Short mmCIF file of C-alpha atoms in Angstrom, two decimals:
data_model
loop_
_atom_site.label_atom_id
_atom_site.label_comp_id
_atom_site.label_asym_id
_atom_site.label_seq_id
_atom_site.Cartn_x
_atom_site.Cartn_y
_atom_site.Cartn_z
CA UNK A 1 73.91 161.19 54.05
CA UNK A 2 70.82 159.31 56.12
CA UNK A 3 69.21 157.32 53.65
CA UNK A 4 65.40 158.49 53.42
CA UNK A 5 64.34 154.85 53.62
CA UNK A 6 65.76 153.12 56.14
CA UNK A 7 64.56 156.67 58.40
CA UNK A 8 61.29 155.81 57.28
CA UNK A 9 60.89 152.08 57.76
CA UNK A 10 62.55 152.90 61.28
CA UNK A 11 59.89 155.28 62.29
CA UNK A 12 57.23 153.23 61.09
CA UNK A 13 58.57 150.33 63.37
CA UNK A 14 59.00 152.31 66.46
CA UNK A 15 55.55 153.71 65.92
CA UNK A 16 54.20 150.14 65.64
CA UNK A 17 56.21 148.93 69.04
CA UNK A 18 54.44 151.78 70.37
CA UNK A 19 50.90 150.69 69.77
CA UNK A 20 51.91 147.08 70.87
CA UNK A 21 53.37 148.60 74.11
CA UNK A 22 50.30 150.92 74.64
CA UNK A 23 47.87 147.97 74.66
CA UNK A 24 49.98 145.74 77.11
CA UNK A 25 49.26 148.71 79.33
CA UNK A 26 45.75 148.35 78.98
CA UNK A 27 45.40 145.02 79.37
CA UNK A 28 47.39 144.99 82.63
CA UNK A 29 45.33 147.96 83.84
CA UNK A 30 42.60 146.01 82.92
CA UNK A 31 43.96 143.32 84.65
CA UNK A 32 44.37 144.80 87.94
CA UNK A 33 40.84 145.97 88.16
CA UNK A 34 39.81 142.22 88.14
CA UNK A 35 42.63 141.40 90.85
CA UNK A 36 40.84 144.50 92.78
CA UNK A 37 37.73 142.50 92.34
CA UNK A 38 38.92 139.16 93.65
CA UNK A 39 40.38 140.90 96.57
CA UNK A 40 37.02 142.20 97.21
CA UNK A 41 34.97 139.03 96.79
CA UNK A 42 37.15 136.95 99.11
CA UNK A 43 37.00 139.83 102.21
CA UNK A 44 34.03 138.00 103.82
CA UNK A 45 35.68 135.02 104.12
CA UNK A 46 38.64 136.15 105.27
CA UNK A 47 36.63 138.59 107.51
CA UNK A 48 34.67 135.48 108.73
CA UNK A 49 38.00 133.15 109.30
CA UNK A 50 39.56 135.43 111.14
CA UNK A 51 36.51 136.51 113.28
CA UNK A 52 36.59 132.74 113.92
CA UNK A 53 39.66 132.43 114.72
CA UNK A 54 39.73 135.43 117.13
CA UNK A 55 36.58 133.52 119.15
CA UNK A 56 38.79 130.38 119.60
CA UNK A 57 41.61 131.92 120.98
CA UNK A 58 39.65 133.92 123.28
CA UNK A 59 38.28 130.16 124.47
CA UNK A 60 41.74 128.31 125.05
CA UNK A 61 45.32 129.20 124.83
CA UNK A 62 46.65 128.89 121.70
CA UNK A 63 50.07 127.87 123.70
CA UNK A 64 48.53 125.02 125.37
CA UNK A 65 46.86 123.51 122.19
CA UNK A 66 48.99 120.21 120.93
CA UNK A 67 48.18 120.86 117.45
CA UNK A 68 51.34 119.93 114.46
CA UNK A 69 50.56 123.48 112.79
CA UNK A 70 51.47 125.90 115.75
CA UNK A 71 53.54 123.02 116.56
CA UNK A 72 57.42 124.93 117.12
CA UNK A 73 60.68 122.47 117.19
CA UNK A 74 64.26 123.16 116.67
CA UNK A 75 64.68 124.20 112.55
CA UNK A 76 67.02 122.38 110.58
CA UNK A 77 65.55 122.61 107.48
CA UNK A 78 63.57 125.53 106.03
CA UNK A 79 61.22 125.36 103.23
CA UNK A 80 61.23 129.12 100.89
CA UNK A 81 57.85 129.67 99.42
CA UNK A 82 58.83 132.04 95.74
CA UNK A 83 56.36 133.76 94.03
CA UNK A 84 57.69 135.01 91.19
CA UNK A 85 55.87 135.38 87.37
CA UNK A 86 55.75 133.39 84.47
CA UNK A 87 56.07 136.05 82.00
CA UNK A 88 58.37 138.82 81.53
CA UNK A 89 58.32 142.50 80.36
CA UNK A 90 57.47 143.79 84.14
CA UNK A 91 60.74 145.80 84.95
CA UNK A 92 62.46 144.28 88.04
CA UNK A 93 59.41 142.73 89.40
CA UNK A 94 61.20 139.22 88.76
CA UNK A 95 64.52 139.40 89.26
CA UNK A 96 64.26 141.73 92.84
CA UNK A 97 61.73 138.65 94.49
CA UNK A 98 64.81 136.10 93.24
CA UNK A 99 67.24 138.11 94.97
CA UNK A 100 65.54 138.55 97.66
CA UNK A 101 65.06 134.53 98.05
CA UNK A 102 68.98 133.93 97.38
CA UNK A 103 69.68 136.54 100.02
CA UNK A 104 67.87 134.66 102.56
CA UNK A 105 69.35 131.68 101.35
CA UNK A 106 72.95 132.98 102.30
CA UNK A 107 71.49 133.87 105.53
CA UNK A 108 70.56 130.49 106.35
CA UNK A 109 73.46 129.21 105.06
CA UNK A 110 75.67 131.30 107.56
CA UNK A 111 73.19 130.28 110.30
CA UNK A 112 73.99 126.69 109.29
CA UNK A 113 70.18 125.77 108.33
CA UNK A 114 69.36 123.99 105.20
CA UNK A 115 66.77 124.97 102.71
CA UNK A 116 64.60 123.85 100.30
CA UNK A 117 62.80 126.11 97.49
CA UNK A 118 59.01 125.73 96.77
CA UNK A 119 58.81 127.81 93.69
CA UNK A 120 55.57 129.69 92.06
CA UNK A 121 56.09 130.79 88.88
CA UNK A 122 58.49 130.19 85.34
CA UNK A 123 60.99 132.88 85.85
CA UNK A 124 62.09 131.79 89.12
CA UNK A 125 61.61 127.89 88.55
CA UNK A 126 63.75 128.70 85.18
CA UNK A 127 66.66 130.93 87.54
CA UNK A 128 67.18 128.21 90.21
CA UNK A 129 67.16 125.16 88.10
CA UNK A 130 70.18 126.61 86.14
CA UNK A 131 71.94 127.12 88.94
CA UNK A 132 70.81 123.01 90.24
CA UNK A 133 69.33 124.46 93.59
CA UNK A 134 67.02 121.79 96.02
CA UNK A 135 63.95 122.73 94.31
CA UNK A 136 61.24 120.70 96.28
CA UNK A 137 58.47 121.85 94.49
CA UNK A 138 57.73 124.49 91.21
CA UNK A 139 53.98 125.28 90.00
CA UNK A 140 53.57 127.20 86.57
CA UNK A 141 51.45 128.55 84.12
CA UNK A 142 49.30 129.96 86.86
CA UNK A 143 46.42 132.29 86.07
CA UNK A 144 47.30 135.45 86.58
CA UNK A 145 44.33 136.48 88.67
CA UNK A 146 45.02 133.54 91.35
CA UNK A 147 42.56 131.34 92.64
CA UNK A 148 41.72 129.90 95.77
CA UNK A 149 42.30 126.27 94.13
CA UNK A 150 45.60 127.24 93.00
CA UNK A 151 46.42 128.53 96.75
CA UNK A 152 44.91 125.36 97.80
CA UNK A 153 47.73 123.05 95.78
CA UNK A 154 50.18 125.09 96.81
CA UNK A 155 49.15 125.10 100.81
CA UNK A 156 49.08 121.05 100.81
CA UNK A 157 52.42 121.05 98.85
CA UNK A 158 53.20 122.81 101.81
CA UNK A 159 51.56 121.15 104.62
CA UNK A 160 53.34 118.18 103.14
CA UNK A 161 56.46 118.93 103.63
CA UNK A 162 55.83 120.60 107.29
CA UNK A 163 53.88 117.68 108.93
CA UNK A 164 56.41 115.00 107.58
CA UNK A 165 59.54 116.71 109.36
CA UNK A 166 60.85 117.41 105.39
CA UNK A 167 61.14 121.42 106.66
CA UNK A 168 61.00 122.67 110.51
CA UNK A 169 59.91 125.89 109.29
CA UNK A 170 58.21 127.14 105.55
CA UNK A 171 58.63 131.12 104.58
CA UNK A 172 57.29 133.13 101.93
CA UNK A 173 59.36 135.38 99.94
CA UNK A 174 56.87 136.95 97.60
CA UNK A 175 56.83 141.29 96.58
CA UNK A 176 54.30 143.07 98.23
CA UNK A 177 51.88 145.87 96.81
CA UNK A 178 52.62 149.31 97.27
CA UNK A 179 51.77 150.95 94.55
CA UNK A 180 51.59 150.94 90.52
CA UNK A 181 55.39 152.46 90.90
CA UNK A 182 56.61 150.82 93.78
CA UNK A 183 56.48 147.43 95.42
CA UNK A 184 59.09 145.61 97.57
CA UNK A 185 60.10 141.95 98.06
CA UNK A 186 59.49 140.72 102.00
CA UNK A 187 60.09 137.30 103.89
CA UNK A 188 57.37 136.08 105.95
CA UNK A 189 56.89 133.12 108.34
CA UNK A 190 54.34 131.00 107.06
CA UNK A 191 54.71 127.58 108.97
CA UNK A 192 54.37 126.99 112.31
CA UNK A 193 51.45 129.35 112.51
CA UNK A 194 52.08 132.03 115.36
CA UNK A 195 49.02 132.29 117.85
CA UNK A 196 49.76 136.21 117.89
CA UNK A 197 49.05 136.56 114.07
CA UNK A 198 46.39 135.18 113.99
CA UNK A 199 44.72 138.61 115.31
CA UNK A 200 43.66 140.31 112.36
CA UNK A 201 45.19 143.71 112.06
CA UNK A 202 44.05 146.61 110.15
CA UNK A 203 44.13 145.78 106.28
CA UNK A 204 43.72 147.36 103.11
CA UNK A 205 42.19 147.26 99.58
CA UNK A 206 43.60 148.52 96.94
CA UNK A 207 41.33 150.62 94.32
CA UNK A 208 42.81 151.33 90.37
CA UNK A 209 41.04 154.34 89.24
CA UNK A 210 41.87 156.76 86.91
CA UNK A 211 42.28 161.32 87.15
CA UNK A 212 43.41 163.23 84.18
CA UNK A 213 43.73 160.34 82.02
CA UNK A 214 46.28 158.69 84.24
CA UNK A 215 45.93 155.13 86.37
CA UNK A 216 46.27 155.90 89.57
CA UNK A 217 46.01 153.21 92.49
CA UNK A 218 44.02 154.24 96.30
CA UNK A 219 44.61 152.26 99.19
CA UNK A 220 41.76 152.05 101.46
CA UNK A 221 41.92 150.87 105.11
CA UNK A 222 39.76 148.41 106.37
CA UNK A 223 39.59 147.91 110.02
CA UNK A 224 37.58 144.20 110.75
CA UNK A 225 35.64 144.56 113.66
CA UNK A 226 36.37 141.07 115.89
CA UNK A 227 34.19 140.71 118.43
CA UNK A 228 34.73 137.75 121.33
CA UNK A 229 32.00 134.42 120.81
CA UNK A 230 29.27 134.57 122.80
CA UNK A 231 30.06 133.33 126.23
CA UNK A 232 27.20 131.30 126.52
CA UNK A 233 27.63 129.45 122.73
CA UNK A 234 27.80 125.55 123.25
CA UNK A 235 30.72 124.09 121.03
CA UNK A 236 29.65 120.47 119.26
CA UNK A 237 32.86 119.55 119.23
CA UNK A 238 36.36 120.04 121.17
CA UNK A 239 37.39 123.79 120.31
CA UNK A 240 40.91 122.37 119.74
CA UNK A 241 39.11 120.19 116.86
CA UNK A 242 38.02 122.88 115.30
CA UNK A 243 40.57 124.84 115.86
CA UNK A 244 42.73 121.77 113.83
CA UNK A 245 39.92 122.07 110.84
CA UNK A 246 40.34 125.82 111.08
CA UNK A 247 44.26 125.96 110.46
CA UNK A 248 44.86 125.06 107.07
CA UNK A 249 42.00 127.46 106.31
CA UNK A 250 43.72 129.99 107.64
CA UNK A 251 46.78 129.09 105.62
CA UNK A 252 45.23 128.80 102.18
CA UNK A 253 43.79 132.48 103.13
CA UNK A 254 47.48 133.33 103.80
CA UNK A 255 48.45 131.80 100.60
CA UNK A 256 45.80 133.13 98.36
CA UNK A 257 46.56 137.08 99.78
CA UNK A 258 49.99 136.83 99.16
CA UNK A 259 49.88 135.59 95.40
CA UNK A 260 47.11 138.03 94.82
CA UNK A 261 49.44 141.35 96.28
CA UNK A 262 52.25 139.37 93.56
CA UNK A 263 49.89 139.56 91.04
CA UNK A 264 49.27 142.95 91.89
CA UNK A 265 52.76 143.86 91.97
CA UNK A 266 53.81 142.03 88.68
CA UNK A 267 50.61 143.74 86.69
CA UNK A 268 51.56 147.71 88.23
CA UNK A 269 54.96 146.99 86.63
CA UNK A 270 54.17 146.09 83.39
CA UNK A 271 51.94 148.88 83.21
CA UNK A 272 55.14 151.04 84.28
CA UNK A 273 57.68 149.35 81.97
CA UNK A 274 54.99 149.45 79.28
CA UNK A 275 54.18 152.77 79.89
CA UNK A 276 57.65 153.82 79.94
CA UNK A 277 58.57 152.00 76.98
CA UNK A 278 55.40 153.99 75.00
CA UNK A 279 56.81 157.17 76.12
CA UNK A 280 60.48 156.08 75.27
CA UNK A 281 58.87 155.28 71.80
CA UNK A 282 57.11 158.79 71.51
CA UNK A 283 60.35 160.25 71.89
CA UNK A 284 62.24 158.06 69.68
CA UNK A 285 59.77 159.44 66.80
CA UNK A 286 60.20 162.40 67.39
CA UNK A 287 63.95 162.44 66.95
CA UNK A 288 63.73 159.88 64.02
CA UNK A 289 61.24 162.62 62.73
CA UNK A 290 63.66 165.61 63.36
CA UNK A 291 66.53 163.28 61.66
CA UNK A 292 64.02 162.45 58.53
CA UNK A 293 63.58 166.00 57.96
CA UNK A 294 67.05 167.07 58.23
CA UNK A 295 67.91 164.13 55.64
CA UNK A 296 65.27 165.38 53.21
CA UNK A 297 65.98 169.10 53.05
CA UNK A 298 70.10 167.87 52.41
CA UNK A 299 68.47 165.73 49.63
CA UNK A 300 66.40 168.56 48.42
CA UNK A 301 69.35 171.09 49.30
CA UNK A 302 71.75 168.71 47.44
CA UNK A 303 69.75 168.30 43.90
CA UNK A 304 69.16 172.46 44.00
CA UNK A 305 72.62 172.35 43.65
CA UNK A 306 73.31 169.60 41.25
CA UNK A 307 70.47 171.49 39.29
CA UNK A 308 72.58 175.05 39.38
CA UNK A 309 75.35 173.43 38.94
CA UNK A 310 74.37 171.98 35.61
CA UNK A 311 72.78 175.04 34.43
CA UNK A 312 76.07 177.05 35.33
CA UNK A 313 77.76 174.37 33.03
CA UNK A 314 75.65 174.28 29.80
CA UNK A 315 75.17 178.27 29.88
#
């Protein structure tokens, strides 16, 4: 027979997981509202940059400017920019952006290109030192709403390596925001800069809200309007100059999105494993419940009869 006790101090524990589980929810939720917000607030700038940018090329050819960031030469060595988390309890968010990184790895490997790991974040710094692989680079215990000074660090880190010939080419393996139940790890070319990105394409914000007491995310489209410089606006100095000032700019702002969509991504699934796990909990009380019951009607059922039987005996 169940013993009563142990039923009981087991329900009581699940039921406190549960509220532990239901408030990491909340403050994730409430923690992707204030990544919404920093999205937001740096749109001008971005909008700005890139409205820049646009001018410039419009001016001179990207192609023709002798500049070391658009700079391309023959890659022998290839710098991977991870963004992974520091914490864990977020599903797969972690361990899908590492294998994601080690695939491309292999890739390079087969390609006969070198590479060196740049690494944002504990879980993945903790993964590849384990396994001794040429970590250049790790930054941790980042806030978890980034900032522009922590993109900053992490774009001269960068720069570093790139302009002293330690990596011919830097990419970003980092998961991108989808949604709060979906996101997927993607590779992107950071370093050299490619004059055809630099063309802002259509963009979106992402909006947490909430309908029928569930968090939902909206993605809004935002198309920036980029309109050429005036033809008759007098430049102080060389266009290329600025263009050179302009870059790393550019880069930080490339930087900064990316570990803000991560952030995203790593808060919308630890509301989903937290959720899941409060709803995992729910129904673990209710069978503990069910079992708890059973138990105590046996009891009951069993000291009826002990009670009968003794009655049966003295009469």
């Amino acid at each position: 027979m169940p013993n009563l006790k142990s039923i009981r101090d087991r329900i009581k524990s699940v039921k406190n997981t549960r509220k532990i589980t239901e408030a990491m929810r909340l403050v994730a939720a409430a923690k992707v509202r204030r990544a919404q917000e920093q999205v937001t607030a740096t749109r001008p700038f971005a909008d700005r940059l890139a409205q820049v940018l646009y001018g410039l090329q419009t001016r001179l050819r990207f192609e023709d400017a002798d500049l070391p960031l658009l700079k391309q030469r023959e890659v022998e060595t290839v710098g991977l920019l991870i963004i992974s988390g520091d914490r864990g309890l977020c599903g797969g968010y972690n361990i899908n952006v590492i294998k994601r990184a080690e695939l491309r790895a292999r890739e390079l490997e087969k390609e006969g290109i070198n590479y060196k790991y740049v690494i944002v974040g504990r879980k993945a710094n903790q993964h590849f030192k384990r396994r001794n692989a040429p970590i250049s680079a790790s930054f941790t215990e980042l806030e978890q709403i980034p900032t522009a000074e922590e993109a900053s660090s992490i774009a001269d880190e960068l720069l570093s390596l790139f302009l002293s010939n330690s990596v011919d080419r830097v990419e970003l393996v980092y998961t991108k925001f989808v949604s709060l139940i979906s996101s997927r790890p993607v590779v992107q070319t950071l370093l050299p800069l490619d004059p055809q990105g630099l063309e802002a394409a259509d963009d979106e914000i992402f909006r947490l809200t909430s309908r029928g007491g569930q968090f939902q995310v909206e993605r809004e489209r935002v198309e920036s309007p980029l309109q050429n410089l005036p033809q008759d606006m007098i430049f102080e100095q060389d266009p290329v100059q600025i263009l050179d000032a302009l870059l790393p700019l550019y880069l930080n702002n490339q930087i900064l999105r990316a570990l803000q969509e991560a952030a995203a991504s790593e808060l919308a699934a630890r509301m989903t494993a937290m959720n899941n796990a409060s709803d995992n909990a729910s129904e673990l009380v209710k069978t503990l419940t069910l079992s708890y019951n059973k138990a105590r009607q046996a009891a009951i059922t069993q000291e009826i009869l002990e009670v009968v039987g003794g009655a049966e005996a003295l009469g």
